[in-house]
Amino acid sequence: MDIPWWRDAVVYEIYVRSFADASGDGVGDLAGVRERLPYLAELGVDAIWLTPFYPSPMADGGYDVADYRGVDPLFGTLGDFESLVTDAHELGLKVIVDVVPNHSSSAHPWFQAALRGEHRDRYIFRDQPNNWQSTFSGPAWTKLPDGQYYLHLFAPGQPDFNWRNPEIHREFLDVLRFWLDRGVDGFRIDVAMGLYKAKGLPDVKDQSFKAVSPVWGQPEVHEVYRDWRKLLDGYPGERMAVGEVWTDSSEDLALYVRPDELHQSFNFAWLQAPWSPTAFKKVIDDTLAAVPFATWVLSNHDVVRHRTRYESADPGTGLMRAKAALLTMLALPGSAYLYQGEELGLPEVKDLPPEARQDPVFIQSKGELVGRDGCRVPLPWSADGGSLGFSPDGVAPWLPQPAGFSALSVAAQNADSASTLAFYRRALACRRELVRSIPYTLEWLDSPESALFFTRGSLICAVNCGTEPVRLPPHDGVLLPSGPLDGDLLPPDTAVWLRARS
Ligand code: GLC
């Protein structure tokens, strides 16, 4: 069997609002993405994933969709989208778009009709609410003037669809067709373990993003993905789908990637693991045992950037560990998802002024939860200028950039062969050369307790999570280190790719 493109793909997540602003309104847009496609091709990724750019009141940064078949004027036009896909394909980049099937925006014509009392069975209306909470804090129910309540597992502006109504199934199949006909190579499915709620909507004791609870992970959801898979398989080219599935176990995750369901599912266990060889090894073993096609992800638009997550009391460790984790991740079998700005080593921005914050998590919790704006700060492209090249001169970006972003800008790092950006380019180029010639299996090698050594055919990867240097395993040359080596010693917080002895 030919290896499908997505099996080993490195996919770059573009949070469109914060990538590049061509129109000059302070918000990133599709034309901005299009202009920067050569940067992404040069970086060496295989595909881009675009977060929602559909018409939206932006109650949740576009994850509240008012029209599933259009482009919000904030982001451009359908013509801009089509040109972006054409250019991306010419550069050899695949394009994945977000689909948001768990909920629409309250501005969606169907919800507007429901508010008028028409077709309320497209959403979830009740005379009495249950005890479910919104993921963004506060109750998951909002009362209408006529006395009924509607369910929203996220913001009140994101009413949950009723997937027990066949009309919703037909509608989403048609939405997928709309974008497939415009040449997209795949979909990222938002809250893929949502969609169905347990019949009778029973109260719950604990409502974390659990694999199976009355709120998430109902078995009926798999029928939806079987239908979607049939649709994708009916199109020419290898169209794919990756699910945003938060679960507690790799066995549950595996249910979503059965051969007739989704192609991939994000492996958040990797992102949640602390900087520890035992934690990393467990996630790797569990993942490879459970799923046929693994994915790995360190950061995205919903979590604290991994450079900051890995920071210890010792300043500088965060970036060293982030680079070592990247090298380790890129050596694992499967595909890797990168988040914009990690190639620059951007940290989480912690000190955003409260009045600048826009995340509904911050707003709904009245500032009790800081929310996700800190990983969504617009990218620094140039070392100077009001918005560091994000917007045209004189335009303020939608979130302020901290002073430290100038030194981390693309322009500053382009000029420095020791930069994080240069390291990412080297790692991605080296991986591209190797990845199809090494087996899709991993063998552990003996290593000191504080380190992990593994091999895949001609490649050895070693990572040192401890505080003392460790001796490298026997090898036949260094391919790429994440930081300086000390002779035959691998320093703390460093990883390396080595050529295996033949
Ligand atoms: C997903 C998105 C997140 C959004 C939520 C509701 O988790 O990644 O950004 O807030 O779904 O749509």
Coordinates of C-alpha atoms and ligand atoms in Angstrom, one line a residue:
M1 CA 0.0 0.0 0.0
D2 CA 1.2 3.5 -0.8
I3 CA 1.9 5.5 2.3
P4 CA -0.8 8.3 2.5
W5 CA 0.6 11.8 2.7
W6 CA -0.8 12.5 6.1
R7 CA 0.9 9.6 7.8
D8 CA 4.2 11.4 8.4
A9 CA 3.0 14.9 7.6
V10 CA 4.2 17.9 9.6
V11 CA 1.1 20.2 9.8
Y12 CA 1.4 23.8 10.8
E13 CA -1.5 25.3 12.6
I14 CA -2.4 28.9 11.5
Y15 CA -4.5 30.8 14.0
V16 CA -5.7 33.1 11.2
R17 CA -6.5 36.1 13.4
S18 CA -2.9 36.2 14.6
F19 CA -0.8 35.1 11.7
A20 CA -0.5 38.1 9.2
D21 CA -2.8 41.1 8.5
A22 CA -2.7 42.2 4.9
S23 CA -5.9 44.3 5.0
G24 CA -4.7 46.6 7.7
D25 CA -7.4 46.2 10.3
G26 CA -5.2 44.8 13.0
V27 CA -6.6 41.2 12.5
G28 CA -4.9 38.5 10.5
D29 CA -6.6 37.4 7.3
L30 CA -6.4 34.9 4.4
A31 CA -4.5 37.4 2.1
G32 CA -1.9 37.6 4.9
V33 CA -1.6 33.8 5.0
R34 CA -1.3 33.7 1.2
E35 CA 1.5 36.2 1.2
R36 CA 3.5 34.2 3.7
L37 CA 3.0 30.8 2.1
P38 CA 6.6 30.9 0.8
Y39 CA 7.8 31.3 4.4
L40 CA 6.0 28.1 5.3
A41 CA 7.2 26.2 2.3
E42 CA 10.8 27.2 3.2
L43 CA 10.2 26.3 6.8
G44 CA 9.6 22.8 5.5
V45 CA 6.1 21.8 6.6
D46 CA 3.8 19.6 4.5
A47 CA 0.4 21.1 5.3
I48 CA -1.3 24.0 6.9
W49 CA -4.4 23.9 9.1
L50 CA -6.5 27.1 9.0
T51 CA -8.6 27.9 12.1
P52 CA -12.1 29.1 11.3
F53 CA -12.4 32.0 8.9
Y54 CA -16.2 31.7 8.4
P55 CA -18.7 34.5 9.0
S56 CA -18.9 34.8 12.8
P57 CA -19.7 37.4 15.4
M58 CA -16.4 36.3 17.0
A59 CA -17.8 35.4 20.4
D60 CA -15.0 32.7 20.5
G61 CA -12.5 33.8 17.9
G62 CA -14.5 32.3 15.0
Y63 CA -15.4 29.0 16.7
D64 CA -18.9 30.4 16.6
V65 CA -19.9 30.0 13.0
A66 CA -22.8 31.9 11.5
D67 CA -22.4 30.6 8.0
Y68 CA -20.5 27.4 7.3
R69 CA -20.1 28.1 3.6
G70 CA -18.6 31.6 3.5
V71 CA -15.6 33.8 4.6
D72 CA -16.0 36.5 7.1
P73 CA -15.2 39.9 5.6
L74 CA -12.7 40.3 8.5
F75 CA -10.7 37.5 6.9
G76 CA -11.3 38.2 3.2
T77 CA -13.5 36.6 0.5
L78 CA -14.2 33.1 -0.9
G79 CA -12.0 34.3 -3.8
D80 CA -9.1 34.9 -1.4
F81 CA -9.6 31.4 0.0
E82 CA -9.5 29.8 -3.5
S83 CA -6.4 31.7 -4.4
L84 CA -4.8 30.6 -1.1
V85 CA -5.5 27.0 -1.9
T86 CA -4.2 27.3 -5.4
D87 CA -1.0 28.9 -4.3
A88 CA -0.5 26.5 -1.4
H89 CA -0.9 23.5 -3.8
E90 CA 1.6 25.0 -6.2
L91 CA 4.1 25.2 -3.3
G92 CA 3.4 21.6 -2.4
L93 CA 1.5 22.4 0.7
K94 CA -1.8 20.7 1.6
V95 CA -4.6 22.6 3.2
I96 CA -6.7 21.5 6.1
V97 CA -9.7 23.6 7.3
D98 CA -11.5 23.6 10.6
V99 CA -15.1 22.3 10.8
V100 CA -17.2 23.1 13.9
P101 CA -20.0 20.6 14.2
N102 CA -20.8 20.6 17.9
H103 CA -22.3 24.1 17.9
S104 CA -23.1 27.0 15.7
S105 CA -23.1 30.7 16.5
S106 CA -26.2 32.1 18.0
A107 CA -26.3 34.4 14.9
H108 CA -26.7 31.3 12.6
P109 CA -30.0 31.6 10.7
W110 CA -31.1 28.2 12.2
F111 CA -30.6 29.5 15.8
Q112 CA -32.3 32.8 14.9
A113 CA -35.3 30.8 13.6
A114 CA -35.2 28.7 16.8
L115 CA -35.4 31.9 18.9
R116 CA -38.5 32.7 17.0
G117 CA -39.9 29.3 18.0
E118 CA -39.2 27.6 14.7
H119 CA -37.4 24.2 14.4
R120 CA -36.1 24.2 18.0
D121 CA -35.3 20.5 17.5
R122 CA -32.1 21.6 15.6
Y123 CA -30.7 22.6 18.9
I124 CA -31.2 21.5 22.5
F125 CA -34.0 23.3 24.3
R126 CA -35.5 22.3 27.7
D127 CA -38.0 23.7 30.1
Q128 CA -35.6 22.8 33.0
P129 CA -31.8 23.0 32.8
N130 CA -29.7 20.2 34.3
N131 CA -26.5 20.8 36.2
W132 CA -24.1 20.9 33.3
Q133 CA -21.5 23.7 33.2
S134 CA -20.0 25.6 30.3
T135 CA -16.4 24.6 29.5
F136 CA -15.7 28.3 29.7
S137 CA -17.2 28.5 33.2
G138 CA -20.8 29.2 34.4
P139 CA -23.9 27.3 33.6
A140 CA -24.2 25.6 30.2
W141 CA -27.8 26.8 29.9
T142 CA -29.2 30.2 29.0
K143 CA -32.8 31.1 29.7
L144 CA -34.9 32.8 26.9
P145 CA -37.7 35.3 27.5
D146 CA -40.3 32.6 26.8
G147 CA -39.0 30.6 29.7
Q148 CA -37.1 27.8 27.8
Y149 CA -33.4 27.2 28.2
Y150 CA -30.9 26.3 25.5
L151 CA -27.7 24.3 25.9
H152 CA -24.2 25.7 25.1
L153 CA -21.3 23.7 26.3
F154 CA -19.1 26.7 25.5
A155 CA -20.1 30.4 25.3
P156 CA -23.8 31.4 25.3
G157 CA -23.1 32.6 21.7
Q158 CA -22.4 28.9 20.8
P159 CA -25.6 26.9 21.0
D160 CA -25.1 23.1 20.8
F161 CA -26.7 21.3 17.8
N162 CA -29.0 18.4 18.4
W163 CA -27.3 15.6 16.5
R164 CA -30.3 13.3 17.1
N165 CA -32.0 15.3 14.3
P166 CA -31.1 13.9 10.9
E167 CA -31.2 17.3 9.3
I168 CA -27.9 18.2 11.1
H169 CA -26.2 15.1 9.5
R170 CA -27.3 16.1 6.1
E171 CA -26.3 19.7 6.6
F172 CA -22.7 18.9 7.7
L173 CA -22.2 16.4 4.9
D174 CA -23.1 19.2 2.5
V175 CA -20.8 21.6 4.3
L176 CA -17.9 19.1 3.9
R177 CA -18.7 18.7 0.2
F178 CA -18.7 22.5 -0.2
W179 CA -15.1 22.8 1.0
L180 CA -13.9 19.5 -0.6
D181 CA -15.2 20.8 -4.0
R182 CA -13.0 23.9 -3.4
G183 CA -9.9 21.6 -3.1
V184 CA -9.3 21.3 0.6
D185 CA -7.2 18.2 1.6
G186 CA -8.7 17.7 4.9
F187 CA -10.6 18.8 8.0
R188 CA -9.8 19.4 11.6
I189 CA -12.9 18.5 13.6
D190 CA -13.6 20.8 16.5
V191 CA -14.7 19.1 19.8
A192 CA -15.0 15.8 17.9
M193 CA -15.9 13.9 21.0
G194 CA -18.9 16.2 21.5
L195 CA -21.9 16.3 19.2
Y196 CA -24.1 13.7 21.0
K197 CA -25.3 14.1 24.6
A198 CA -26.7 11.2 26.7
K199 CA -30.4 10.7 26.2
G200 CA -32.4 12.4 29.0
L201 CA -29.4 14.8 29.7
P202 CA -28.7 13.4 33.2
D203 CA -26.9 15.5 35.8
V204 CA -23.2 14.8 36.2
K205 CA -20.8 14.7 39.1
D206 CA -17.7 15.8 37.3
Q207 CA -17.5 17.4 34.0
S208 CA -14.0 17.4 32.7
F209 CA -13.3 16.7 29.0
K210 CA -13.8 13.0 29.7
A211 CA -13.8 10.2 27.2
V212 CA -17.2 8.9 28.1
S213 CA -19.6 10.8 30.2
P214 CA -23.2 12.0 29.6
V215 CA -21.6 15.2 28.1
W216 CA -18.8 13.8 25.9
G217 CA -17.9 10.8 23.9
Q218 CA -21.3 9.2 23.4
P219 CA -21.0 6.1 21.2
E220 CA -23.4 7.5 18.6
V221 CA -20.8 10.0 17.5
H222 CA -18.9 7.2 15.7
E223 CA -21.7 6.8 13.2
V224 CA -21.1 10.4 12.1
Y225 CA -17.5 9.8 11.4
R226 CA -18.2 6.6 9.4
D227 CA -20.5 8.7 7.2
W228 CA -17.8 11.4 6.8
R229 CA -15.2 8.8 6.0
K230 CA -17.3 7.4 3.2
L231 CA -17.7 10.9 1.8
L232 CA -13.9 11.7 2.0
D233 CA -13.0 8.4 0.4
G234 CA -15.4 9.2 -2.5
Y235 CA -13.2 12.2 -3.4
P236 CA -10.1 11.9 -5.5
G237 CA -6.8 12.5 -3.7
E238 CA -6.2 11.4 -0.1
R239 CA -8.6 13.7 1.7
M240 CA -8.4 13.3 5.5
A241 CA -9.9 14.2 8.8
V242 CA -8.2 14.8 12.2
G243 CA -10.3 15.0 15.3
E244 CA -9.9 17.2 18.3
V245 CA -10.6 14.4 20.8
W246 CA -9.9 15.0 24.5
T247 CA -9.9 11.7 26.3
D248 CA -8.5 10.1 29.4
S249 CA -7.1 7.0 27.7
S250 CA -5.4 6.0 24.4
E251 CA -8.0 3.2 24.1
D252 CA -10.8 5.7 23.8
L253 CA -8.8 7.8 21.4
A254 CA -8.3 4.7 19.3
L255 CA -12.1 4.3 18.8
Y256 CA -12.1 7.5 16.7
V257 CA -9.4 6.2 14.3
R258 CA -10.8 2.9 13.5
P259 CA -10.2 2.1 9.8
D260 CA -13.7 3.3 8.7
E261 CA -13.6 6.5 10.9
L262 CA -11.2 9.5 11.2
H263 CA -7.7 9.2 9.8
Q264 CA -6.1 10.9 12.8
S265 CA -6.9 12.3 16.2
F266 CA -4.8 14.7 18.2
N267 CA -2.7 13.1 20.8
F268 CA -3.1 15.5 23.7
A269 CA -1.4 13.1 26.1
W270 CA 1.9 14.2 24.6
L271 CA 1.2 17.8 25.2
Q272 CA 0.0 17.1 28.8
A273 CA 3.1 15.1 29.8
P274 CA 5.5 16.9 32.1
W275 CA 9.3 17.1 31.3
S276 CA 10.1 13.6 32.4
P277 CA 11.5 10.6 30.6
T278 CA 9.1 8.2 32.3
A279 CA 6.1 10.3 31.4
F280 CA 7.3 10.7 27.8
K281 CA 8.0 6.9 27.5
K282 CA 4.6 6.0 28.8
V283 CA 2.8 8.3 26.4
I284 CA 4.8 7.0 23.5
D285 CA 4.3 3.4 24.4
D286 CA 0.6 3.8 25.0
T287 CA 0.0 5.8 21.8
L288 CA 1.9 3.4 19.5
A289 CA 0.1 0.4 21.1
A290 CA -3.3 2.0 20.7
V291 CA -3.5 3.8 17.4
P292 CA -2.5 2.7 13.8
F293 CA -1.4 6.3 12.9
A294 CA 0.0 8.4 15.7
T295 CA 0.0 12.2 15.9
W296 CA 2.0 14.4 18.2
V297 CA 1.4 17.9 19.3
L298 CA 3.2 20.3 21.8
S299 CA 1.2 23.5 21.4
N300 CA -1.9 24.9 19.9
H301 CA -4.2 27.9 20.2
D302 CA -5.9 26.6 23.4
V303 CA -2.9 25.8 25.6
V304 CA 0.0 27.6 27.2
R305 CA 3.0 27.6 24.8
H306 CA 5.3 24.7 25.5
R307 CA 8.4 26.9 25.9
T308 CA 6.6 28.4 28.9
R309 CA 5.2 25.2 30.2
Y310 CA 8.7 23.6 30.3
E311 CA 10.3 26.6 32.0
S312 CA 11.9 25.7 35.4
A313 CA 13.4 28.0 38.0
D314 CA 16.5 28.1 35.9
P315 CA 15.9 30.8 33.1
G316 CA 16.5 29.5 29.6
T317 CA 15.4 25.9 30.3
G318 CA 12.1 26.5 28.6
L319 CA 13.5 27.1 25.2
M320 CA 16.2 24.4 25.5
R321 CA 13.5 21.9 26.4
A322 CA 11.1 23.1 23.8
K323 CA 13.8 22.5 21.1
A324 CA 14.7 19.1 22.6
A325 CA 11.0 18.1 22.7
L326 CA 10.5 19.1 19.1
L327 CA 13.4 17.0 18.0
T328 CA 12.1 14.0 20.0
M329 CA 8.6 14.5 18.6
L330 CA 9.9 14.7 15.0
A331 CA 11.7 11.4 15.5
L332 CA 8.5 9.6 16.5
P333 CA 6.5 7.5 14.1
G334 CA 3.5 9.5 12.8
S335 CA 2.6 13.0 12.0
A336 CA 3.4 16.2 14.0
Y337 CA 1.3 19.3 14.4
L338 CA 3.1 22.5 15.0
Y339 CA 1.6 25.8 16.2
Q340 CA 2.4 29.1 14.6
G341 CA 5.2 30.9 16.4
E342 CA 6.8 27.9 18.1
E343 CA 9.4 27.9 15.3
L344 CA 10.4 31.3 16.7
G345 CA 10.5 30.0 20.3
L346 CA 7.7 32.4 21.3
P347 CA 6.8 32.2 25.0
E348 CA 3.3 32.6 26.4
V349 CA 2.5 36.3 26.9
K350 CA 1.4 36.5 30.5
D351 CA 1.0 40.2 31.1
L352 CA -1.6 41.2 28.6
P353 CA -3.8 44.1 29.9
P354 CA -7.2 42.8 31.0
E355 CA -9.0 45.3 28.7
A356 CA -7.1 43.8 25.7
R357 CA -8.1 40.2 26.4
Q358 CA -10.9 38.8 24.2
D359 CA -11.0 35.1 25.1
P360 CA -14.5 34.2 26.3
V361 CA -12.8 32.1 29.0
F362 CA -11.5 35.3 30.6
I363 CA -14.7 37.2 30.0
Q364 CA -17.1 34.5 31.2
S365 CA -15.1 33.7 34.3
K366 CA -14.9 37.5 35.1
G367 CA -11.1 37.3 34.9
E368 CA -10.8 34.3 37.3
L369 CA -9.4 32.2 34.5
V370 CA -6.8 33.9 32.5
G371 CA -7.8 32.3 29.2
R372 CA -6.0 31.6 26.0
D373 CA -5.0 35.0 24.6
G374 CA -1.5 34.6 25.8
C375 CA -0.7 32.1 23.1
R376 CA -2.6 34.0 20.4
V377 CA -0.6 37.2 20.3
P378 CA 0.1 38.3 16.7
L379 CA 3.3 37.0 15.2
P380 CA 6.4 39.3 14.9
W381 CA 7.6 39.3 11.3
S382 CA 10.0 42.2 11.5
A383 CA 12.3 43.5 14.2
D384 CA 10.7 47.0 14.2
G385 CA 7.6 48.9 13.2
G386 CA 4.5 49.4 15.3
S387 CA 3.2 45.8 15.0
L388 CA 6.5 44.1 14.1
G389 CA 5.4 43.6 10.5
F390 CA 2.1 41.8 11.5
S391 CA -0.1 44.7 10.2
P392 CA 0.8 47.5 7.8
D393 CA 2.6 50.4 9.5
G394 CA 0.5 52.5 11.7
V395 CA -2.0 49.8 12.5
A396 CA -2.3 48.4 16.0
P397 CA -2.6 44.6 16.2
W398 CA -5.7 43.2 17.9
L399 CA -3.6 42.1 20.9
P400 CA -0.5 44.0 21.9
Q401 CA 2.9 42.4 21.4
P402 CA 5.4 42.4 24.2
A403 CA 8.8 44.2 23.7
G404 CA 10.6 40.8 23.7
F405 CA 8.9 39.8 20.5
S406 CA 11.2 42.0 18.4
A407 CA 14.3 39.9 19.0
L408 CA 12.2 36.8 18.3
S409 CA 10.9 38.1 15.0
V410 CA 11.3 36.2 11.7
A411 CA 13.6 39.0 10.4
A412 CA 15.9 38.8 13.4
Q413 CA 16.1 35.0 13.3
N414 CA 16.5 34.8 9.6
A415 CA 19.8 36.6 10.0
D416 CA 21.1 34.2 12.7
S417 CA 22.1 30.6 11.9
A418 CA 22.0 29.8 15.6
S419 CA 18.3 30.9 15.9
T420 CA 15.4 28.7 16.9
L421 CA 13.9 29.3 13.4
A422 CA 17.1 28.1 11.7
F423 CA 17.0 25.0 14.0
Y424 CA 13.4 24.3 13.0
R425 CA 14.3 24.6 9.3
R426 CA 17.2 22.2 9.8
A427 CA 15.1 19.7 11.7
L428 CA 12.3 19.7 9.2
A429 CA 14.6 19.3 6.3
C430 CA 16.5 16.4 7.9
R431 CA 13.2 14.7 8.8
R432 CA 11.9 15.1 5.3
E433 CA 14.9 13.4 4.0
L434 CA 14.8 10.5 6.4
V435 CA 11.1 9.9 7.2
R436 CA 10.1 7.7 4.3
S437 CA 13.2 5.6 4.5
I438 CA 13.0 4.6 8.1
P439 CA 10.5 2.0 9.5
Y440 CA 7.2 3.1 11.1
T441 CA 8.3 1.4 14.3
L442 CA 10.4 2.3 17.3
E443 CA 12.8 0.3 19.4
W444 CA 13.9 1.5 22.8
L445 CA 17.7 1.4 23.5
D446 CA 19.2 1.1 27.0
S447 CA 19.7 4.5 28.5
P448 CA 20.4 6.1 31.9
E449 CA 17.3 6.7 33.9
S450 CA 17.1 10.5 33.2
A451 CA 17.2 10.0 29.4
L452 CA 15.4 8.2 26.6
F453 CA 17.2 6.6 23.7
F454 CA 15.3 5.1 20.8
T455 CA 16.0 4.0 17.2
R456 CA 14.1 3.7 13.9
G457 CA 16.3 2.0 11.4
S458 CA 19.1 4.3 10.5
L459 CA 18.0 7.0 13.0
I460 CA 18.8 7.2 16.7
C461 CA 17.1 9.9 18.9
A462 CA 18.4 10.6 22.4
V463 CA 17.0 13.1 24.8
N464 CA 18.3 14.0 28.2
C465 CA 15.6 15.2 30.7
G466 CA 17.9 15.1 33.7
T467 CA 20.3 17.5 35.4
E468 CA 23.6 15.8 34.6
P469 CA 25.1 15.1 31.1
V470 CA 24.7 11.5 29.8
R471 CA 27.0 9.5 27.4
L472 CA 25.6 9.2 23.9
P473 CA 24.6 5.7 22.7
P474 CA 27.0 4.1 20.2
H475 CA 26.5 5.7 16.8
D476 CA 28.0 6.5 13.5
G477 CA 27.8 10.3 13.5
V478 CA 25.7 13.3 14.6
L479 CA 22.9 14.3 12.4
L480 CA 21.4 17.2 14.4
P481 CA 21.5 18.3 18.0
S482 CA 19.0 20.6 19.7
G483 CA 21.8 22.4 21.5
P484 CA 25.6 22.2 21.8
L485 CA 27.0 18.7 22.6
D486 CA 29.9 18.3 24.9
G487 CA 32.0 15.8 23.0
D488 CA 30.4 12.4 23.5
L489 CA 28.2 13.8 26.2
L490 CA 24.5 14.9 25.8
P491 CA 24.0 17.9 28.2
P492 CA 20.8 18.3 30.2
D493 CA 17.7 19.6 28.4
T494 CA 19.1 18.6 25.1
A495 CA 18.2 16.0 22.4
V496 CA 20.1 14.8 19.4
W497 CA 19.6 12.8 16.2
L498 CA 22.4 10.3 15.5
R499 CA 23.2 8.0 12.6
A500 CA 22.8 4.4 13.7
R501 CA 25.7 2.0 13.1
S502 CA 24.8 -0.2 10.1
Ligands
GLC1 C1 -12.1 23.8 20.5 C2 -11.3 24.9 19.9 C3 -11.3 26.1 20.9 C4 -12.8 26.5 21.0 C5 -13.7 25.3 21.4 C6 -15.1 25.6 21.1 O1 -11.6 23.3 21.7 O2 -9.9 24.5 19.7 O3 -10.5 27.1 20.5 O4 -12.9 27.5 22.0 O5 -13.4 24.2 20.6 O6 -15.4 25.7 19.8

